[in-house]
Coordinates of C-alpha atoms in Angstrom, one line a residue:
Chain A
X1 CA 122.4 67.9 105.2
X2 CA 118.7 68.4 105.3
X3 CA 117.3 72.2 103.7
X4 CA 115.9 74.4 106.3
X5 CA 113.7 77.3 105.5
X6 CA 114.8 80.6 107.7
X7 CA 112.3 83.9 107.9
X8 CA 114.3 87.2 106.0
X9 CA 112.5 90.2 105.0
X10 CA 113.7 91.2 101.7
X11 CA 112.7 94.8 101.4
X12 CA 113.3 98.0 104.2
X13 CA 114.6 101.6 104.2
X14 CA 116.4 103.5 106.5
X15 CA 117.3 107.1 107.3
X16 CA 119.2 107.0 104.1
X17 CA 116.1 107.4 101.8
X18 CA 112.3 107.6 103.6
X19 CA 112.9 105.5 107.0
X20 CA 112.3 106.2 109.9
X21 CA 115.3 103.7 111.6
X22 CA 118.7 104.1 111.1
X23 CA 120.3 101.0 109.8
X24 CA 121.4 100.2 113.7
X25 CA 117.5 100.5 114.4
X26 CA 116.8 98.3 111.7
X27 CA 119.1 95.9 112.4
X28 CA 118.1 95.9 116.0
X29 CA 114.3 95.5 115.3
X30 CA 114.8 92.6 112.6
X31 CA 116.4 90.7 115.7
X32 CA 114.1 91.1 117.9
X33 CA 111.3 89.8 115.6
X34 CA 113.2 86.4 114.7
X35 CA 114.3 86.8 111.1
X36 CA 117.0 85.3 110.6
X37 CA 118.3 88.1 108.2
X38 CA 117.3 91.4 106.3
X39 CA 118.0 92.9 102.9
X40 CA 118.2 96.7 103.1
X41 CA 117.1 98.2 100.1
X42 CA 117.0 102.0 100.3
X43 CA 115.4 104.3 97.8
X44 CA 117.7 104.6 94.8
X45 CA 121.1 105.0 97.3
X46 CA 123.2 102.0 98.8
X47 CA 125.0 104.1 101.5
X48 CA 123.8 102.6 104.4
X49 CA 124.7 99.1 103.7
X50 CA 128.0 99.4 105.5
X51 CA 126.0 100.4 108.6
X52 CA 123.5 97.8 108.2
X53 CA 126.2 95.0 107.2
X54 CA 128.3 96.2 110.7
X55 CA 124.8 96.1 112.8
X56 CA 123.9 93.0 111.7
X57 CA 126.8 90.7 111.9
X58 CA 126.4 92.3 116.0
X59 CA 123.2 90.5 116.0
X60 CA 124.2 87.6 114.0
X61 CA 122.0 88.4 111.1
X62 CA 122.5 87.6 107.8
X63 CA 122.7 91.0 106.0
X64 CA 122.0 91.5 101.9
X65 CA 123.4 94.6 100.8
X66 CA 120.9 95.8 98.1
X67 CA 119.0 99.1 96.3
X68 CA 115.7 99.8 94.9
X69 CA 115.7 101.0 91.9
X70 CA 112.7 103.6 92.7
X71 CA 111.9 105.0 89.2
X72 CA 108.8 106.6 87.5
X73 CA 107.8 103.3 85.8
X74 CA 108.0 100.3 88.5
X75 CA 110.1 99.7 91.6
X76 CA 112.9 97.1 91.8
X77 CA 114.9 95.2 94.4
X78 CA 118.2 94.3 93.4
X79 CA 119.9 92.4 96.0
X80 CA 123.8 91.2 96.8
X81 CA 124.8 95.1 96.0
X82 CA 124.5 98.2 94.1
X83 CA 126.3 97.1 91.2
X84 CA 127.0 100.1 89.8
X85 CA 123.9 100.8 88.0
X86 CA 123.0 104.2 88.3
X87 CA 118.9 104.1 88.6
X88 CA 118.3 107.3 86.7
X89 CA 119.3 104.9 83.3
X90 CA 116.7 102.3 84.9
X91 CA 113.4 102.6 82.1
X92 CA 111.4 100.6 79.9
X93 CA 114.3 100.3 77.3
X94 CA 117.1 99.5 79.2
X95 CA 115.2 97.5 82.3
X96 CA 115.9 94.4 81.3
X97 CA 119.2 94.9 80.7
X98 CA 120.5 96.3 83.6
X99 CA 118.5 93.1 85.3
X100 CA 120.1 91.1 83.8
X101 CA 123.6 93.2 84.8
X102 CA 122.4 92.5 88.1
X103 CA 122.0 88.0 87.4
X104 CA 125.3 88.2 85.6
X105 CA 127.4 89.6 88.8
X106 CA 126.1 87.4 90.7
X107 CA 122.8 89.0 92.7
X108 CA 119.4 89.0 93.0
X109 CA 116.7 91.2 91.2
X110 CA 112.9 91.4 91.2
X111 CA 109.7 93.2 91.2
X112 CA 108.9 95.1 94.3
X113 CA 105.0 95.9 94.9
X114 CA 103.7 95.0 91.4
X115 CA 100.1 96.0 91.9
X116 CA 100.8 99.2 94.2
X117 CA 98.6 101.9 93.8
X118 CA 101.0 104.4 91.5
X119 CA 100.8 107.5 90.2
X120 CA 99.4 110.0 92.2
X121 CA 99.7 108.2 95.2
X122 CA 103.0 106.1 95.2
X123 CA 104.7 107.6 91.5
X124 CA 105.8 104.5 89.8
X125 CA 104.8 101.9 92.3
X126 CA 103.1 99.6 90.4
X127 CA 104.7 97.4 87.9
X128 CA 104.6 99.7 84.6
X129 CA 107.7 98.5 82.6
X130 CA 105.3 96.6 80.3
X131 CA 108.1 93.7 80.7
X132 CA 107.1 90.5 78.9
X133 CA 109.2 88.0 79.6
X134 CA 111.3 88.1 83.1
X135 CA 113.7 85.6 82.7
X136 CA 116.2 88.2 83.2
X137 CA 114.3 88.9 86.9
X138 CA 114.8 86.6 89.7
X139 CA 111.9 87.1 91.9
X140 CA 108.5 88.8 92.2
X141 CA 106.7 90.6 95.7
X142 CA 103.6 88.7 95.7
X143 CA 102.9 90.2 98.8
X144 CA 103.8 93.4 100.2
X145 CA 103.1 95.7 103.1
X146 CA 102.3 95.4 106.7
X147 CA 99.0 92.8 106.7
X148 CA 99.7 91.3 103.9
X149 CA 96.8 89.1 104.3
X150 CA 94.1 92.2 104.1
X151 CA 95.6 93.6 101.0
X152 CA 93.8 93.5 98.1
X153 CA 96.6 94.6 95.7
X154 CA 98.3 91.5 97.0
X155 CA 95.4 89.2 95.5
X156 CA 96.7 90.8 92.1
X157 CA 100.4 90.2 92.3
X158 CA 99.5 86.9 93.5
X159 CA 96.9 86.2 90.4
X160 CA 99.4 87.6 88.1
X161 CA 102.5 85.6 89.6
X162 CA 100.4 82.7 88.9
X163 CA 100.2 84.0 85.4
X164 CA 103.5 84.8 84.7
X165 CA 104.4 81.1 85.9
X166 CA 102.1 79.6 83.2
X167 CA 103.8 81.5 80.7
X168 CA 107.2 80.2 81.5
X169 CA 108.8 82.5 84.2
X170 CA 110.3 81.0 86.7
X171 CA 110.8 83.7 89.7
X172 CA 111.0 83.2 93.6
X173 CA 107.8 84.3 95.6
X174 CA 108.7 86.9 98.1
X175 CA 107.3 89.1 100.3
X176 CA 108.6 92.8 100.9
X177 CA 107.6 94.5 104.3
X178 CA 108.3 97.6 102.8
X179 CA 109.4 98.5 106.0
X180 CA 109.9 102.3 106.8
X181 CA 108.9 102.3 109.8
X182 CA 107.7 101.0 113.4
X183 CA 104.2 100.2 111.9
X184 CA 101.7 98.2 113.6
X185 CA 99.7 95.3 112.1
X186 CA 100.8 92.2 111.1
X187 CA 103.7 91.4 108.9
X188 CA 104.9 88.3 107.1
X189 CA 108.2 86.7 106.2
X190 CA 110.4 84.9 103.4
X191 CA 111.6 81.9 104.2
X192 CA 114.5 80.7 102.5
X193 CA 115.1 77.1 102.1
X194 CA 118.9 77.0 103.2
X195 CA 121.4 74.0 103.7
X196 CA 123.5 74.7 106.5
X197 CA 125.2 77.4 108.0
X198 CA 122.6 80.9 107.4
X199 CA 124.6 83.2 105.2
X200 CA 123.9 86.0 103.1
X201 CA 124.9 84.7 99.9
X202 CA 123.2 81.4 100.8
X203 CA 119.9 83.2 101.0
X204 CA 120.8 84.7 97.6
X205 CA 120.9 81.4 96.2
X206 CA 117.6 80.4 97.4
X207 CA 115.8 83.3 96.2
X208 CA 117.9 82.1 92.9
X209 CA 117.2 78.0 92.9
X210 CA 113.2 79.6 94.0
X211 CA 113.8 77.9 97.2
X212 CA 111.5 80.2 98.9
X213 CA 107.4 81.0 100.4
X214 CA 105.9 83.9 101.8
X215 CA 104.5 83.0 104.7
X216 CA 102.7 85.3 108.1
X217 CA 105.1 82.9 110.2
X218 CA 103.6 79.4 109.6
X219 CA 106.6 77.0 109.0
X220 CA 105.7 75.2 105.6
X221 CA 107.5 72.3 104.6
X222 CA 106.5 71.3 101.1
X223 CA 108.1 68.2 99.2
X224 CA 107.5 66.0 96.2
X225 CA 108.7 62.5 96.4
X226 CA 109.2 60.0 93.0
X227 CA 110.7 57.0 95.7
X228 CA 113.9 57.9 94.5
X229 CA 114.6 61.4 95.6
X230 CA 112.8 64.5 97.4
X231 CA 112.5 67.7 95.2
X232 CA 111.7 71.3 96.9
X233 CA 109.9 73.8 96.3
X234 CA 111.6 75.9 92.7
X235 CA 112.6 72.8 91.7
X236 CA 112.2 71.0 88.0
X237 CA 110.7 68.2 88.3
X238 CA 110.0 65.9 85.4
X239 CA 106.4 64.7 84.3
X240 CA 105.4 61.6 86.1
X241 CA 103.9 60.3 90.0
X242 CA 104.7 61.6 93.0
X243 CA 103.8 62.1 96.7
X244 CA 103.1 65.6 97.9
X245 CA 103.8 66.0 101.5
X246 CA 103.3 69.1 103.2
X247 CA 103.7 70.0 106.9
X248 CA 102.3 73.0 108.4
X249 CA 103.5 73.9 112.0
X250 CA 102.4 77.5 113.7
X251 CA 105.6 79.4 114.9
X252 CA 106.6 78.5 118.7
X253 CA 109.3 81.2 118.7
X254 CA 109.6 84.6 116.8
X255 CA 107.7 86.4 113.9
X256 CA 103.7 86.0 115.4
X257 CA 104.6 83.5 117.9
X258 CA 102.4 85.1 119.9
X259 CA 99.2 85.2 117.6
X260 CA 97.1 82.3 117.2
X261 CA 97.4 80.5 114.1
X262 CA 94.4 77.9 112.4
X263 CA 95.1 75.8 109.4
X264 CA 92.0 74.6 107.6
X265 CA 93.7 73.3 104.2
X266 CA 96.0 73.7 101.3
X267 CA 95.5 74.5 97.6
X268 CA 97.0 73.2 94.6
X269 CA 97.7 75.5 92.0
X270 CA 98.3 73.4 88.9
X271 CA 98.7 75.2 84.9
X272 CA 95.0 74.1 84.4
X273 CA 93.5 73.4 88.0
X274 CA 92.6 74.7 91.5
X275 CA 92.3 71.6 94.1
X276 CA 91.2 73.1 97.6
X277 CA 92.0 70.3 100.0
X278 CA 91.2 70.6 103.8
X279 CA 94.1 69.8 106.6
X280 CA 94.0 68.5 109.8
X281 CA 97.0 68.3 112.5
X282 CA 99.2 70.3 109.9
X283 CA 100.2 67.5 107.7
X284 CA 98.9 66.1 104.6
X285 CA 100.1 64.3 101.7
X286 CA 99.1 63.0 98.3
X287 CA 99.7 61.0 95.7
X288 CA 99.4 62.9 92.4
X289 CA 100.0 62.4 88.8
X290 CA 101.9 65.8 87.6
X291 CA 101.8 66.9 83.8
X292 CA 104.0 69.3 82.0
X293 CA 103.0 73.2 83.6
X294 CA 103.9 73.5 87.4
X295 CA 102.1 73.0 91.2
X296 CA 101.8 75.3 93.5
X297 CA 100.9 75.3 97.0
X298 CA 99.0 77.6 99.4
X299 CA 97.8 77.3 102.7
X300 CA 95.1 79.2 104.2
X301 CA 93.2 79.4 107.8
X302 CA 93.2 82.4 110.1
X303 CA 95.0 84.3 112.5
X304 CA 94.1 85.9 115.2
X305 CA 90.5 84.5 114.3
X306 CA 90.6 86.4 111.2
X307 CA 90.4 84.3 107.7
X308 CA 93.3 84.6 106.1
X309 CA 95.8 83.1 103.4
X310 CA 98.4 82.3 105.3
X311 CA 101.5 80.7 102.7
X312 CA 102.5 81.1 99.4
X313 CA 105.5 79.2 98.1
X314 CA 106.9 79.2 94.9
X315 CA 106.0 76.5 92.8
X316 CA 107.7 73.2 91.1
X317 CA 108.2 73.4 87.7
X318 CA 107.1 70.1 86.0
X319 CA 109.2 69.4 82.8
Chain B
X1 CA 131.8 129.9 98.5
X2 CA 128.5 129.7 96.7
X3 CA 129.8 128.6 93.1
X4 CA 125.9 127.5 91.4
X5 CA 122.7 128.8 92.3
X6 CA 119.5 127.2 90.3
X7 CA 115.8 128.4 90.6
X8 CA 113.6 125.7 88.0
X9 CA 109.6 126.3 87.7
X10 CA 108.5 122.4 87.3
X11 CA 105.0 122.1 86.0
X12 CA 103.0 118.7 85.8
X13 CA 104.1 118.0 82.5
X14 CA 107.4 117.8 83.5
X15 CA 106.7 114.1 86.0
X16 CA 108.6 111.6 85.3
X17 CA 111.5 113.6 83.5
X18 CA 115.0 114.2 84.6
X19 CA 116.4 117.7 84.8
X20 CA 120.2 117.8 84.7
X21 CA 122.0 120.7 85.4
X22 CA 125.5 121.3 85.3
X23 CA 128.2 123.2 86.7
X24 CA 132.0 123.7 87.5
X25 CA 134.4 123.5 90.3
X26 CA 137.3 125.4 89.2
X27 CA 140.1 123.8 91.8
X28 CA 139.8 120.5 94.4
X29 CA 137.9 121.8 98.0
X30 CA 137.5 120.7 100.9
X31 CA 133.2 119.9 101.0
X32 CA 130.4 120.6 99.3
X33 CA 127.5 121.4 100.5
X34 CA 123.7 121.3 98.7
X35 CA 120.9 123.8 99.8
X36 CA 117.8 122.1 98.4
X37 CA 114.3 123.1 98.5
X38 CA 111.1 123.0 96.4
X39 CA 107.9 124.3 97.4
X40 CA 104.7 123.6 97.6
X41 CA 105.5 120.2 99.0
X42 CA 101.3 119.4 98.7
X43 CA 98.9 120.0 96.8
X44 CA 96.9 122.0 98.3
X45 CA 93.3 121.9 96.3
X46 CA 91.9 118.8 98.2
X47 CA 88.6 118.8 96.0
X48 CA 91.0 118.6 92.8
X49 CA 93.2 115.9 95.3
X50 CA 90.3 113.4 96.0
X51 CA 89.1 113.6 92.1
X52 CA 92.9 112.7 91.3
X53 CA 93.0 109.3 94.5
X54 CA 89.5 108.4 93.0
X55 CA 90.7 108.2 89.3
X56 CA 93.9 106.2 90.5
X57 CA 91.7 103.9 93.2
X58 CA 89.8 103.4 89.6
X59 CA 92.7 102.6 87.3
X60 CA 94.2 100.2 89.7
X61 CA 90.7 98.4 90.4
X62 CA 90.3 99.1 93.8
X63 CA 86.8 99.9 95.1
X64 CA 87.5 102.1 97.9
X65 CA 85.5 103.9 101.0
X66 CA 85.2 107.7 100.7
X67 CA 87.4 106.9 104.4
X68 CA 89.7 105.6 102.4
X69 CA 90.1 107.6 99.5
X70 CA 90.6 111.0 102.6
X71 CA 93.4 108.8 103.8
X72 CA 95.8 109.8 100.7
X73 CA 95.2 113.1 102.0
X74 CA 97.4 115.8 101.1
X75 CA 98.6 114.3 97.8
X76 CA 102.7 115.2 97.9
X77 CA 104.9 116.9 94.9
X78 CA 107.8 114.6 94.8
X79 CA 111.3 115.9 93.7
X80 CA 114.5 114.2 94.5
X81 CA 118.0 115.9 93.7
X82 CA 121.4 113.5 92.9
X83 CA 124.5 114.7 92.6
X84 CA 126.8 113.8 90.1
X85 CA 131.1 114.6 90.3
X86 CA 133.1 114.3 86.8
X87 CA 133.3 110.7 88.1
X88 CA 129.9 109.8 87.7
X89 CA 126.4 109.3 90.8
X90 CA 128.0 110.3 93.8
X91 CA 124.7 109.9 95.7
X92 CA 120.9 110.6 95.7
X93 CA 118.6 112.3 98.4
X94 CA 115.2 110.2 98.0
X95 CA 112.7 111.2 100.9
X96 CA 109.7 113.9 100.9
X97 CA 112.1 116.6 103.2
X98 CA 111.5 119.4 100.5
X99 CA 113.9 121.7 102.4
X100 CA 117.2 120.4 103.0
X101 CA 121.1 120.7 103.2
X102 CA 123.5 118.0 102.3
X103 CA 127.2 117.7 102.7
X104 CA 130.0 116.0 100.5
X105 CA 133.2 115.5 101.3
X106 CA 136.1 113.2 101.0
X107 CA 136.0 111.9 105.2
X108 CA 132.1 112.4 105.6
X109 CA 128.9 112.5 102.8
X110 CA 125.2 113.5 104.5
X111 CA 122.9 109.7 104.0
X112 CA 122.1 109.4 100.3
X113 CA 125.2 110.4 99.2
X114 CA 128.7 108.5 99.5
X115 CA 132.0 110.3 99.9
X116 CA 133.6 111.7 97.5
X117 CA 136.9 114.0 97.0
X118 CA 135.3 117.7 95.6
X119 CA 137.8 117.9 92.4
X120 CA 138.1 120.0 89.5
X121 CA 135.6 119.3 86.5
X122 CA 131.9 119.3 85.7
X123 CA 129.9 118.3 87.9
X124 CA 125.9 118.1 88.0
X125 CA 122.8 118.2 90.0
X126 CA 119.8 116.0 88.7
X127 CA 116.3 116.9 89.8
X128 CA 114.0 114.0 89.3
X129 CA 110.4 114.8 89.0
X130 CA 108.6 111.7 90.7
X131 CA 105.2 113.9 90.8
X132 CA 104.1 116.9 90.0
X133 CA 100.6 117.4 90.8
X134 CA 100.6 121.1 91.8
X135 CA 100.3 123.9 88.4
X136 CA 103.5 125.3 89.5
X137 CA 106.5 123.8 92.1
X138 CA 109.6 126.1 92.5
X139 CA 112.5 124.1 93.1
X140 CA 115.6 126.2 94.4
X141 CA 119.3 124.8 94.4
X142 CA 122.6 126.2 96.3
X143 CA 125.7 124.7 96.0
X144 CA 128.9 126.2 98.0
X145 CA 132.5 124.9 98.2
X146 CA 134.9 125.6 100.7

């Protein structure tokens, strides 16, 4: 059975902290816009889960229970439940800790909004734990917001995710709507590479194995090939030759069907290069000689006529 | 039954602290219920406000319109309450309402907070200080049993 990468937004309030929707709303809206399923991560409280978890399964969405842990040093989505951890304990001492609380039971947890304005605009919104090495994090918002694409603070997370992958870490690339409300603008997706039936704890898995991109709705297929087997995206991959194939195709249903979508190339993010390459009819691929470090691919064009980076997926890690 | 009553001057030396304040329930109830309000919910001096969103625009690295900068416009005090039972968190009320009621019971808790049986024992409200940009916020709290 072949992986399949679905559209979920990772990151939303409700009525039970700042949001506008109730978790019915919420539910109801995530349907209409094609995801395939939504994470509901309220401000420091997990009591609407039940709610969402009953709304979804009416729209046959595949819910994640999950909190952020809104605290005055950094924001965090910890997804798969609440665990228990009460987020007034959540600070620089014991952050990594309680991550890894989170790992051990079997959940996700990341960095929400890294490069958000903070204090006194958004109190603890940016990434302030002063965390040095996140192996105990699962994944990192490299882009957040409604238009993603126009957001300079989003050029930041992505710099520094790039960063943090040099240095070792190893943490799914996901974007986080941060959705409150009925907003206007464009939004983005995750897509989660999933095998099979769409499930929530399948999705968690993904965001786990890295099997994931942010992407304003372009479908990104992204594969190294040795002639033996096919590796995916958050994938090790040992040092040697392979063929990169990527295939870029514009949504026909769902999130920003109904924009218009240009691709004019890919870029290769390797530990020591930038290749720009240029794309035409959505597919390319490439025969490339890959040391130890990682590659990672981006895709840019426009939308709606505006220039814009349009993918980001998490990279292969080259052993 | 109005069993605790709490009036707390916050200053902006107390963001990013946690103010825990006890108090007892002498015999199991029925509900709870919260009166929570702090005031003033902005700060009020926009001259002082915009020097404050340019520093921040500054620290972060932004370069950012004068447009852009009025946008942040009012800057909010941010003060969240949680409730904890002899149990341990029972619930938190995160959003920017500065002037609220909740109720807790064992059938029925207001969003934020989970249900949870009102027994005997020490129980606690925490008042989190996400921002306090004003010289003085008065936060007020009311809890009843019945």
């Amino acid at each position: 059975m072949s992986i399949e990468f679905y559209p979920f937004e990772l990151h939303t309030h409700t009525l039970h902290s700042d949001g506008r929707f109730t978790p019915e709303e919420l539910a109801l809206r995530a349907a209409a816009e094609g995801l395939k399923g939504f994470a509901l991560t309220d401000h420091n409280t997990s009591t609407g889960n039940s709610y969402a978890e009953r709304a979804s399964a009416q729209h046959n969405l595949a819910f994640i229970s999950g909190i952020e842990w809104t605290t005055f040093f950094g924001h965090i989505t910890a997804l798969g439940g609440d665990f228990g951890i009460d987020w007034r304990a959540v600070n620089p001492k014991t952050v990594c800790r309680q991550a890894a609380c989170v790992k051990e039971a079997g959940g996700c947890v990341g960095i929400a909004h890294p490069f958000r304005i903070g204090f006194p605009i958004c109190t603890g919104g940016s990434d302030d734990w002063g965390i040095q090495d996140y192996k105990d994090f699962t994944h990192y918002e490299i882009w957040s917001g409604p238009n993603p694409h126009k957001e300079p603070t989003n050029v930041f997370a992505e710099e520094r995710y790039r960063e943090l992958t040099a240095l070792g870490n190893r943490l799914a690339c996901v974007y986080g709507r941060d959705w409150h409300s009925a907003e206007s603008g464009v939004c983005a997706a995750t897509f989660l590479g999933i095998e099979g039936e769409v499930t929530a704890a399948k999705a968690l898995e993904a965001i786990k194995k890295g099997r994931s991109y942010v992407s304003l709705g372009i479908k990104a297929d992204i594969s190294l090939c040795d002639g033996k087997r096919v590796y995916y995206i958050g994938e090790s991959v040992p040092e040697g030759e392979y063929e990169l194939s990527v295939t870029l195709t514009p949504p026909s249903e769902g999130l920003n069907a109904l924009r218009v979508f240009g691709i004019e190339g890919i870029t290769l993010y390797t530990q020591d290069s930038v290749t720009r390459i240029g794309i035409e009819g959505g597919r390319h691929s490439k025969k490339l000689r890959l040391g130890k470090g990682f590659l990672q691919v981006t895709v840019e064009g426009s939308i709606d006529s505006e220039g814009a980076r349009l993918a980001v997926a998490t990279p292969f890690y080259i052993n | 039954m109005t069993i605790f009553r709490l009036k707390h001057e916050f200053t902006p030396r107390d963001t990013s602290g946690h103010f825990r304040f006890p108090f007892n329930i002498d015999k199991e109830c029925r509900r709870l219920t919260i009166k929570y309000k702090y005031s003033p919910k902005t700060l009020e001096d926009s001259e002082y406000s915009l020097r404050l969103i340019d520093e921040c625009f500054r620290r972060y690295g932004i370069e950012a319109s004068e447009e852009r900068k009025a946008a942040e416009l009012p800057l909010n005090n941010l003060i969240t309450i949680s409730l904890d039972s002899p149990e341990g968190l029972v619930g938190t009320a995160h959003r920017h309402l500065n002037d609220a009621r909740y109720e807790i019971s064992e059938s029925y808790s207001s969003a934020g907070f989970f249900p949870a049986k009102i027994t005997a024992g020490e129980w606690a409200v925490t008042l989190s200080a996400h921002a306090v940009l004003s010289q003085k916020v008065i936060a007020e709290v009311e809890v009843s049993v019945d």
